[in-house]
Coordinates of C-alpha atoms in Angstrom, one line a residue:
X1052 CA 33.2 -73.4 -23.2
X1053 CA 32.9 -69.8 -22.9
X1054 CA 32.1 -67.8 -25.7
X1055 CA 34.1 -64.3 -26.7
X1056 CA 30.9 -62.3 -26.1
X1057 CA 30.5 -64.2 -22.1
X1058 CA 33.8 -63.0 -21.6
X1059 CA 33.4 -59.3 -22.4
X1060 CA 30.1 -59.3 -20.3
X1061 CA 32.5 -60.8 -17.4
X1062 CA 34.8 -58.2 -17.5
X1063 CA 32.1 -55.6 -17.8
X1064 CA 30.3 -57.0 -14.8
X1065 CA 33.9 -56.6 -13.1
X1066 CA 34.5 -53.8 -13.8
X1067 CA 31.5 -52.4 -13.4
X1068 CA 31.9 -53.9 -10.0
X1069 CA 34.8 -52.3 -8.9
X1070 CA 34.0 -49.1 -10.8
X1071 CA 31.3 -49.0 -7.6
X1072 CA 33.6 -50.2 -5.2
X1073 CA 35.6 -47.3 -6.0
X1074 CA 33.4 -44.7 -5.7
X1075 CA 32.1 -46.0 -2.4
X1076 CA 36.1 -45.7 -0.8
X1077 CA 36.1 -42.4 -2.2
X1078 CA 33.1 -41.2 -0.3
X1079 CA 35.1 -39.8 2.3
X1080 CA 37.2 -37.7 0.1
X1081 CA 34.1 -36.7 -1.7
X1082 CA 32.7 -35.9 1.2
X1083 CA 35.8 -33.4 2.9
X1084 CA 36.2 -31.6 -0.3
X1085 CA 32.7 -30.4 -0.7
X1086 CA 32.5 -29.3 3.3
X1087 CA 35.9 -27.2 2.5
X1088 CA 34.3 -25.6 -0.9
X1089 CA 31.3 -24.8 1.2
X1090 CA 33.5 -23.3 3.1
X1091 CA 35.4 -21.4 0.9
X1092 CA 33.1 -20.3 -1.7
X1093 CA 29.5 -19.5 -0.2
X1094 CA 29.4 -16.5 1.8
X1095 CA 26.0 -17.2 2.9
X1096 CA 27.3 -20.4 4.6
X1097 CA 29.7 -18.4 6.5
X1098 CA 27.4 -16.2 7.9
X1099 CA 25.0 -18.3 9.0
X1100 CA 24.8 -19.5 12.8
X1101 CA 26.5 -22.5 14.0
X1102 CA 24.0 -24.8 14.6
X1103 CA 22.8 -23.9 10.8
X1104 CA 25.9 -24.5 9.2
X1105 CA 26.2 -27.8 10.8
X1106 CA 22.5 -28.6 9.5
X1107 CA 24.0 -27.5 6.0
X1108 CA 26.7 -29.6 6.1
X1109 CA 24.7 -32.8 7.2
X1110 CA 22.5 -32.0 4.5
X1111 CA 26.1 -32.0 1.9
X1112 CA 27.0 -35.1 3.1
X1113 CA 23.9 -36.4 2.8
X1114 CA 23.3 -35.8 -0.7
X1115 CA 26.7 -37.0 -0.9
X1116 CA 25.8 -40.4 0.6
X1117 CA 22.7 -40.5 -1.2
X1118 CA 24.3 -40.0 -4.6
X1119 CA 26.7 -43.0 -4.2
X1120 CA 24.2 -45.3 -3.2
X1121 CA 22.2 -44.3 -5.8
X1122 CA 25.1 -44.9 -8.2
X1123 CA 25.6 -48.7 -7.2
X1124 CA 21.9 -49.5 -8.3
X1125 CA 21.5 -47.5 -11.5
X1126 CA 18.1 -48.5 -12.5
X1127 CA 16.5 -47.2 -9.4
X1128 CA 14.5 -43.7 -9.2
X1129 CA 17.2 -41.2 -7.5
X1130 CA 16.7 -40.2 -4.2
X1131 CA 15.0 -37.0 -3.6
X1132 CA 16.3 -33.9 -1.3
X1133 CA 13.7 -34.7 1.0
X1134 CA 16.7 -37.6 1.6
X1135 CA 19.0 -35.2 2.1
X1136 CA 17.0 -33.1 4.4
X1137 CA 16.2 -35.7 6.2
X1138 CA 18.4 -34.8 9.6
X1139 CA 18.1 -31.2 9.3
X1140 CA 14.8 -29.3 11.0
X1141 CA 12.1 -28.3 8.9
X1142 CA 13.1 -24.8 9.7
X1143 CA 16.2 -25.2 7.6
X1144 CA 13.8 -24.0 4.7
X1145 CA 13.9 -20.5 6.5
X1146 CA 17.8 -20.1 7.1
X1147 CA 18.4 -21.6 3.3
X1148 CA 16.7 -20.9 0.2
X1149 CA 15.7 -22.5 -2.6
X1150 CA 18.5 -20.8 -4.7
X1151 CA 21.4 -21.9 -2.0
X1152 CA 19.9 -25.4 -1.9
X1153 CA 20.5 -25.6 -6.1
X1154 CA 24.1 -24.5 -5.0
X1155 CA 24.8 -27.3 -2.9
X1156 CA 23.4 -29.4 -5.4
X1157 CA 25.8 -27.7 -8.2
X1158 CA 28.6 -28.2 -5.2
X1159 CA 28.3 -31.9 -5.0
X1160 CA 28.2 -32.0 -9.2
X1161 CA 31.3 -29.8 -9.0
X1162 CA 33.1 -32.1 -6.5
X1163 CA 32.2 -35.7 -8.3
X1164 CA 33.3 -34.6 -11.6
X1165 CA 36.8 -32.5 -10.5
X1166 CA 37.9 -36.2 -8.6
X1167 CA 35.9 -38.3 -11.1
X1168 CA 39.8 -39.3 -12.3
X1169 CA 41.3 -40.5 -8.8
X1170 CA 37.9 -42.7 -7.8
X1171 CA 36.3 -44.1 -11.0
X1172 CA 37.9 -46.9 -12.6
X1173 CA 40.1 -46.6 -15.6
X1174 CA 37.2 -46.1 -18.5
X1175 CA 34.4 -45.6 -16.5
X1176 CA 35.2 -41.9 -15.8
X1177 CA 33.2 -40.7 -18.0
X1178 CA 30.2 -42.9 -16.5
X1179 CA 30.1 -41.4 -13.1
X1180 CA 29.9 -38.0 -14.4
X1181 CA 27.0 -38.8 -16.8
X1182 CA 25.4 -40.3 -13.5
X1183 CA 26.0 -37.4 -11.4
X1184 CA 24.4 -34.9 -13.9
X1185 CA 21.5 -37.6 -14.1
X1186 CA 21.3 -37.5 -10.2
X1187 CA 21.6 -33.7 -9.9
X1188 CA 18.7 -32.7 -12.4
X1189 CA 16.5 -35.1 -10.5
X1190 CA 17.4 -34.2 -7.4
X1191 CA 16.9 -30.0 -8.1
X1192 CA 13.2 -31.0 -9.4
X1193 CA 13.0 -32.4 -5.5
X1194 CA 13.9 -29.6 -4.2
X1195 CA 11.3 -27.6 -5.9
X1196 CA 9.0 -29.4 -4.5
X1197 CA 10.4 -29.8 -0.8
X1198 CA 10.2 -25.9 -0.6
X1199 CA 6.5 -25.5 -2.6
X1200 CA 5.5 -27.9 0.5
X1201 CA 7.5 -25.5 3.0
X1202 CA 6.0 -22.3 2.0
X1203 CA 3.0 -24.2 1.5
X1204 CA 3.2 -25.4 5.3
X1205 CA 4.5 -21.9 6.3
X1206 CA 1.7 -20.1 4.5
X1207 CA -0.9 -21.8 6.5
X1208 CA 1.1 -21.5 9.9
X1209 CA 1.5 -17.5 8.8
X1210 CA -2.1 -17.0 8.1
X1211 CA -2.9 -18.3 11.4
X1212 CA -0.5 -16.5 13.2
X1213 CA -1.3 -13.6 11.4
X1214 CA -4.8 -13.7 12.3
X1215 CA -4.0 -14.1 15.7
X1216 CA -2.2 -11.3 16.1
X1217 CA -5.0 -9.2 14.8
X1218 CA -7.4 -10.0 16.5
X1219 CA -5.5 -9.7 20.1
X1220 CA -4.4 -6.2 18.9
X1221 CA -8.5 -5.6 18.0
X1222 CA -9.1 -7.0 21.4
X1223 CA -6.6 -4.6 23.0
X1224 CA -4.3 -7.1 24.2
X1225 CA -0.6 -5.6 23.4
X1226 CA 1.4 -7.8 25.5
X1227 CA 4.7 -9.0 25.6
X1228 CA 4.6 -11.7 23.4
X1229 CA 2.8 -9.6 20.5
X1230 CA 6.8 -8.4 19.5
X1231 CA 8.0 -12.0 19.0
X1232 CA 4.8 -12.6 17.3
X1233 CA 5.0 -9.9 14.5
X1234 CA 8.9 -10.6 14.0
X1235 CA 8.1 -14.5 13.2
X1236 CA 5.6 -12.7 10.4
X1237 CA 8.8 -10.3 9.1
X1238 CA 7.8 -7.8 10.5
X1239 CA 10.7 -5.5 10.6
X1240 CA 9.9 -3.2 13.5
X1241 CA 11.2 -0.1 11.9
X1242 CA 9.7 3.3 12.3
X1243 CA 6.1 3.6 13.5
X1244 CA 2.5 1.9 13.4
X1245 CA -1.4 2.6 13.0
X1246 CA -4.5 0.8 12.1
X1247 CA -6.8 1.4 9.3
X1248 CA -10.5 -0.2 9.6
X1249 CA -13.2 0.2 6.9
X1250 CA -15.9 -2.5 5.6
X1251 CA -14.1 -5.5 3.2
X1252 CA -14.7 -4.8 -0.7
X1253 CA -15.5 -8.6 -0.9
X1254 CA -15.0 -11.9 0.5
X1255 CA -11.5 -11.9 0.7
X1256 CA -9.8 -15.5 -0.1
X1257 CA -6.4 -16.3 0.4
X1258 CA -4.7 -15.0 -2.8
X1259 CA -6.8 -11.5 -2.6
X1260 CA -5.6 -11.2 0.9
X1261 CA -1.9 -11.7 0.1
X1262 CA -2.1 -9.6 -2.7
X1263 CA -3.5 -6.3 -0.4
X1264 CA -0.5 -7.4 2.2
X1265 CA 2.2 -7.8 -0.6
X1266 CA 0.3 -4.1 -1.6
X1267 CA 0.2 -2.7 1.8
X1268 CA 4.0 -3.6 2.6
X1269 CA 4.8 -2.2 -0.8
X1270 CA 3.1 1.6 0.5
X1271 CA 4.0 1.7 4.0
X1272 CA 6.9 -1.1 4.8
X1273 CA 5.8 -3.9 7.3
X1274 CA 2.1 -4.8 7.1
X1275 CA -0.6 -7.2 8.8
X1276 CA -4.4 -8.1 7.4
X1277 CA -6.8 -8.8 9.1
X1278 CA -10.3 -10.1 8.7
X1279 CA -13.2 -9.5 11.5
X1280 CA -16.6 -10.5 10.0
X1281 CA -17.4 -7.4 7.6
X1282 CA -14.3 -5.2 8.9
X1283 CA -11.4 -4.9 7.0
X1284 CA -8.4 -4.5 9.7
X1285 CA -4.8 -3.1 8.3
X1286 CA -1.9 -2.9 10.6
X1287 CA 0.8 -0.9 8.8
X1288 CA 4.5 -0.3 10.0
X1289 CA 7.5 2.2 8.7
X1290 CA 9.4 5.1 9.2
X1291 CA 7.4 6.9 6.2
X1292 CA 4.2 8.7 5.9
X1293 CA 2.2 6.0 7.6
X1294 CA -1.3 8.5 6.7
X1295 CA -0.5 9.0 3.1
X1296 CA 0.0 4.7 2.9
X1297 CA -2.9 4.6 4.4
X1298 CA -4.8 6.6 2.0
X1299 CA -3.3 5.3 -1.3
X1300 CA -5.4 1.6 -0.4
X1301 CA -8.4 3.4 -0.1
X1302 CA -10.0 1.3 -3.0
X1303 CA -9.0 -2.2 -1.1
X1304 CA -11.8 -1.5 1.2
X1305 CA -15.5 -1.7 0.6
X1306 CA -18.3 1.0 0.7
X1307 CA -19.1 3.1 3.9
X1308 CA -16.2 4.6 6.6
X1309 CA -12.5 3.9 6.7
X1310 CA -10.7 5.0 9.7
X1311 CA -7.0 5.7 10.0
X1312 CA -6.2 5.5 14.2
X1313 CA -3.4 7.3 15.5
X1314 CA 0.2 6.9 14.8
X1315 CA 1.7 5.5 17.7
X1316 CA 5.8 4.6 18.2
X1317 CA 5.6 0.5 18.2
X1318 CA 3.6 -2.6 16.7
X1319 CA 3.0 -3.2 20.8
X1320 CA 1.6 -0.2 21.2
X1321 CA -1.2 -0.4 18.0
X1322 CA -3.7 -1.5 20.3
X1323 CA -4.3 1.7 21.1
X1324 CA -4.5 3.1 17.5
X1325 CA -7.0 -0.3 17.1
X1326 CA -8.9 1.0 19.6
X1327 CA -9.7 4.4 18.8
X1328 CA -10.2 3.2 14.7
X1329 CA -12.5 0.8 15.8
X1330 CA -14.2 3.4 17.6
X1331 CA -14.5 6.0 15.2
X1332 CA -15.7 3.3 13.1
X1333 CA -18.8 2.9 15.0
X1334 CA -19.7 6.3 15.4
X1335 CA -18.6 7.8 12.0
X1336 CA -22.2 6.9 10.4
X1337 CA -22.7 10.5 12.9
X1338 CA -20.8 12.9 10.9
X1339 CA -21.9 11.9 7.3
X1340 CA -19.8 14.6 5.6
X1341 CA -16.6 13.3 7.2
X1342 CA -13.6 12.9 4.6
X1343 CA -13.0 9.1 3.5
X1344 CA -10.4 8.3 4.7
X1345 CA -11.1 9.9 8.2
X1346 CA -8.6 10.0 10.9
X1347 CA -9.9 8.7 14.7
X1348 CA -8.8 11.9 16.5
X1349 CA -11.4 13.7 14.1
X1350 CA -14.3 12.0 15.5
X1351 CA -14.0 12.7 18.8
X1352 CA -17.5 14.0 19.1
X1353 CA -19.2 11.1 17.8
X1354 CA -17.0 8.8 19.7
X1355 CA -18.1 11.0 22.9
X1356 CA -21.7 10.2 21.9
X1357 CA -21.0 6.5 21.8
X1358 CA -19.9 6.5 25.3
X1359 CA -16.1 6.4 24.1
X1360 CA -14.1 7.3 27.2
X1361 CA -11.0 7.7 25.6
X1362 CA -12.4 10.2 23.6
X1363 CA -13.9 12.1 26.2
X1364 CA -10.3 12.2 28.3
X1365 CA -8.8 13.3 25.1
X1366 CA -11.3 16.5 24.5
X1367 CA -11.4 17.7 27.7
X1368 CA -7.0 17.1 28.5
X1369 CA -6.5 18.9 24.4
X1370 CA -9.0 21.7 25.1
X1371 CA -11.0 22.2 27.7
X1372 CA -8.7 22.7 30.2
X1373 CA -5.8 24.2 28.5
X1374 CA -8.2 27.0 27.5
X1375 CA -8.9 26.7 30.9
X1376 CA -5.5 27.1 32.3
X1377 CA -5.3 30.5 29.6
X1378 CA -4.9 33.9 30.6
X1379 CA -6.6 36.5 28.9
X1380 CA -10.6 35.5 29.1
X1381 CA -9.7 33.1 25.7
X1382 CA -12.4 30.2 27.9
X1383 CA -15.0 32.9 28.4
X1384 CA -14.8 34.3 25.0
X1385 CA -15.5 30.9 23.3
X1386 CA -18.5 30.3 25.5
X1387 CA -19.8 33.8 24.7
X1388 CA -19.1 33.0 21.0
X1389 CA -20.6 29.5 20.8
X1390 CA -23.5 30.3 22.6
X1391 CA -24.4 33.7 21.0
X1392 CA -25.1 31.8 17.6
X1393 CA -20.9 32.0 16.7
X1394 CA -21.1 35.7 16.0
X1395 CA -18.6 37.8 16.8
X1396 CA -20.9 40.5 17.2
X1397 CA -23.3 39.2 19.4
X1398 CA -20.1 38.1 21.3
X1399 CA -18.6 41.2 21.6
X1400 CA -21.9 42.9 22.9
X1401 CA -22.0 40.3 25.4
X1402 CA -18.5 40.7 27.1
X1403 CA -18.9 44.5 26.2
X1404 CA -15.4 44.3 24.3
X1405 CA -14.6 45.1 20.5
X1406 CA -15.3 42.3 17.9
X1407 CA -11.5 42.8 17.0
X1408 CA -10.7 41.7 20.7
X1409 CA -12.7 38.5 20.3
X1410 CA -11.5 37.6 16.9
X1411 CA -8.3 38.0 19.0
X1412 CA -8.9 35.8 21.5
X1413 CA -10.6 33.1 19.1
X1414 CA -6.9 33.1 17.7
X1415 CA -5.3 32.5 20.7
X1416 CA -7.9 29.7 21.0
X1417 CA -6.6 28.3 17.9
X1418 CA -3.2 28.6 18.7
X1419 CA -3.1 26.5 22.0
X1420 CA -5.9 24.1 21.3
X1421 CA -5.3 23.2 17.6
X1422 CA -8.9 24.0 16.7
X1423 CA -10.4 26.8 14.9
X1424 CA -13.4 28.1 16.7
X1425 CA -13.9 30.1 13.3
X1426 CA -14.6 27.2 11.2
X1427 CA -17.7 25.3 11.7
X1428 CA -16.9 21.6 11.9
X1429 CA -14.0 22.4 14.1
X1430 CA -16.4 24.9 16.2
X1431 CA -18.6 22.2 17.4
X1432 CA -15.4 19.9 18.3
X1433 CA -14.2 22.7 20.6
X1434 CA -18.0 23.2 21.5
X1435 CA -18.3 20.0 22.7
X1436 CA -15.1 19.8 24.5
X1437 CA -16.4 22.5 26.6
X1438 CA -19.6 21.4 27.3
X1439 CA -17.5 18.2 29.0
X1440 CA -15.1 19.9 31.1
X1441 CA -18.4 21.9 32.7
X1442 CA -19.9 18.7 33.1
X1443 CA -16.7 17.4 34.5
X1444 CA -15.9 20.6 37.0
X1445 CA -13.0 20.4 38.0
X1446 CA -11.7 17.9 35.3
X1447 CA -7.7 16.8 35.4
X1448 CA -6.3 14.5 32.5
X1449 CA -6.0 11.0 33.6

């Protein structure tokens, strides 16, 4: 004969039974009211691209699904969102962050417990929304970890990339894919770009070397860091002072030289401004009182003397044959002046004219070259300039 306390267990087994059942029939109602709240109430959702959004709702339903079998065997660990991401791309980490996965997760707590009254069983309604609190809390510790793993994953693939970029633009390659390259890094594309080279401070490890690029993109806006045996190799992007970012992580790099190349209009085109840091670089040890940091251009001399051809082009196209082109004797008068010791008196007495008419004309030189033939480092630039386009004859800019 059954006994009082058989009986209650009985009816608790049934109804525990069809408070299951229930919630299993309602899965479909579950299921359309979260896909119209996502709908409605995450602008995020809305903008992202169709194939995204139907990523996002799969994941929903998902964690929908996941929840209700969950429910009908209690004693089991919850699923995790790894579950739920289960038939959405990996990528899905990059369209949706960790802060809009929590929401969905706050969605589908939102949805059980508003229609808790039409699908649980009369008394158990207060069961199924204890259980879907349970579920969510374990389920947003999942989802920590699913996106430490991402950015984990992503990290590596970016460091990789990253360094592969780098070193093509060291190389000189600039092609077409370097664009698509750079953007999969974040690289925004705004403003300008230029390289900076110098020696490394220290063995730079993985957290020291995203601490100088979250640094760099701090000073100048989009940045890249790269590593070439002792050479520390900036990239840095923006539509600010790209020089003065430059210079304010100075004390990132190690002892010796650090070279700033030119500023040129596009992350495809720093190949070029590689080239001519790189350069300078290797021929700065020949000017020992140059400035720290020191800009490419103002090495050309020493680049010359390395067998830089670039350099040369650039000294005889700036000076030599503007000066050149010049009326008013301004080429013959900086060739008396240079090689009569730079005195303008020794110059004047050469070309039988008044020292005022060669401080004149050592102006003009100034004016349409850019150096000053009266200062001494900027002197021997044009001095060497010269001496090229003589070698060269009749030189013409490439």
């Amino acid at each position: 004969m059954a006994t009082t306390s058989d009986t209650a267990a009985s009816a608790s087994t049934v109804s525990r039974g069809e408070n299951v059942q229930r919630v299993r029939e309602g899965l479909g109602m579950l299921t359309a009211a979260a896909m119209r709240r996502l709908d409605e109430d995450f602008a995020w959702y809305r903008q992202l691209p169709a194939e995204d959004r139907s990523y996002v709702g799969l994941v929903a339903q998902s964690g929908i699904n996941a929840f209700v079998s969950w429910f009908a065997e209690p004693t089991d660990t919850p699923h995790g969102v790894g579950d739920m991401f289960a038939a959405a791309p990996p990528e899905l980490t990059r369209s949706i962050s960790l802060q809009h996965t929590l929401q969905l997760v706050r969605l589908m707590v939102d949805v059980v417990e508003q229609h808790s009254d039409e699908i649980a069983a009369p008394g158990y309604e207060r069961e199924l929304r204890e259980a879907v609190l349970r579920y969510s809390r374990e389920i947003a510790f999942s989802a920590a970890e699913v996106y430490a793993r991402a950015a984990e994953v992503r990290g590596a693939w970016d460091a990789r990339l990253e360094a592969l970029v780098v070193d093509a633009l060291v190389r000189g390659d600039g092609d077409d894919s370097l664009r698509s390259r750079v953007s999969a890094l974040g690289w925004s594309g705004r403003g300008q770009a230029l390289v900076v080279v110098g020696e490394t401070a220290s063995r730079l490890d993985d957290v020291r070397t995203a601490e100088l690029r979250r640094l760099a993109r701090r000073a100048a806006g989009d940045a890249l860091v790269g590593i070439h045996g002792d050479r520390l190799v900036l990239v840095l992007g923006g539509d600010g002072d790209l020089v003065a970012a430059a210079t304010s992580l100075l004390d990132r790099f190690g002892p010796g030289p650090v070279v700033i190349g030119g500023v040129v209009p596009d992350v495809s085109d720093a190949a070029t401004s590689a080239a001519a840091a790189l350069a300078g670089l290797a021929a700065a040890q020949a000017w020992p009182q140059a400035p720290r940091p020191v800009l490419a251009d103002d090495l050309l001399p020493e680049r010359v003397l390395t067998g830089d051809a670039t350099a040369r082009r650039t000294l005889v196209s700036q000076a030599y044959l503007p000066l050149r082109e010049a009326t008013g004797s301004v080429l013959e008068t900086l060739s008396a002046y240079l090689g009569t010791g730079r005195s303008l008196e020794a110059a004047a007495r050469h070309l039988y004219v008044h020292p005022n008419t060669v401080r004149y004309r050592l102006r003009k030189v100034s004016e349409i070259t850019g150096w000053d033939p009266l200062d001494a480092r900027e002197s021997f630039v044009l001095q060497v300039a010269l001496a090229l386009g003589q070698l060269d004859g009749d030189a013409r800019p490439h």
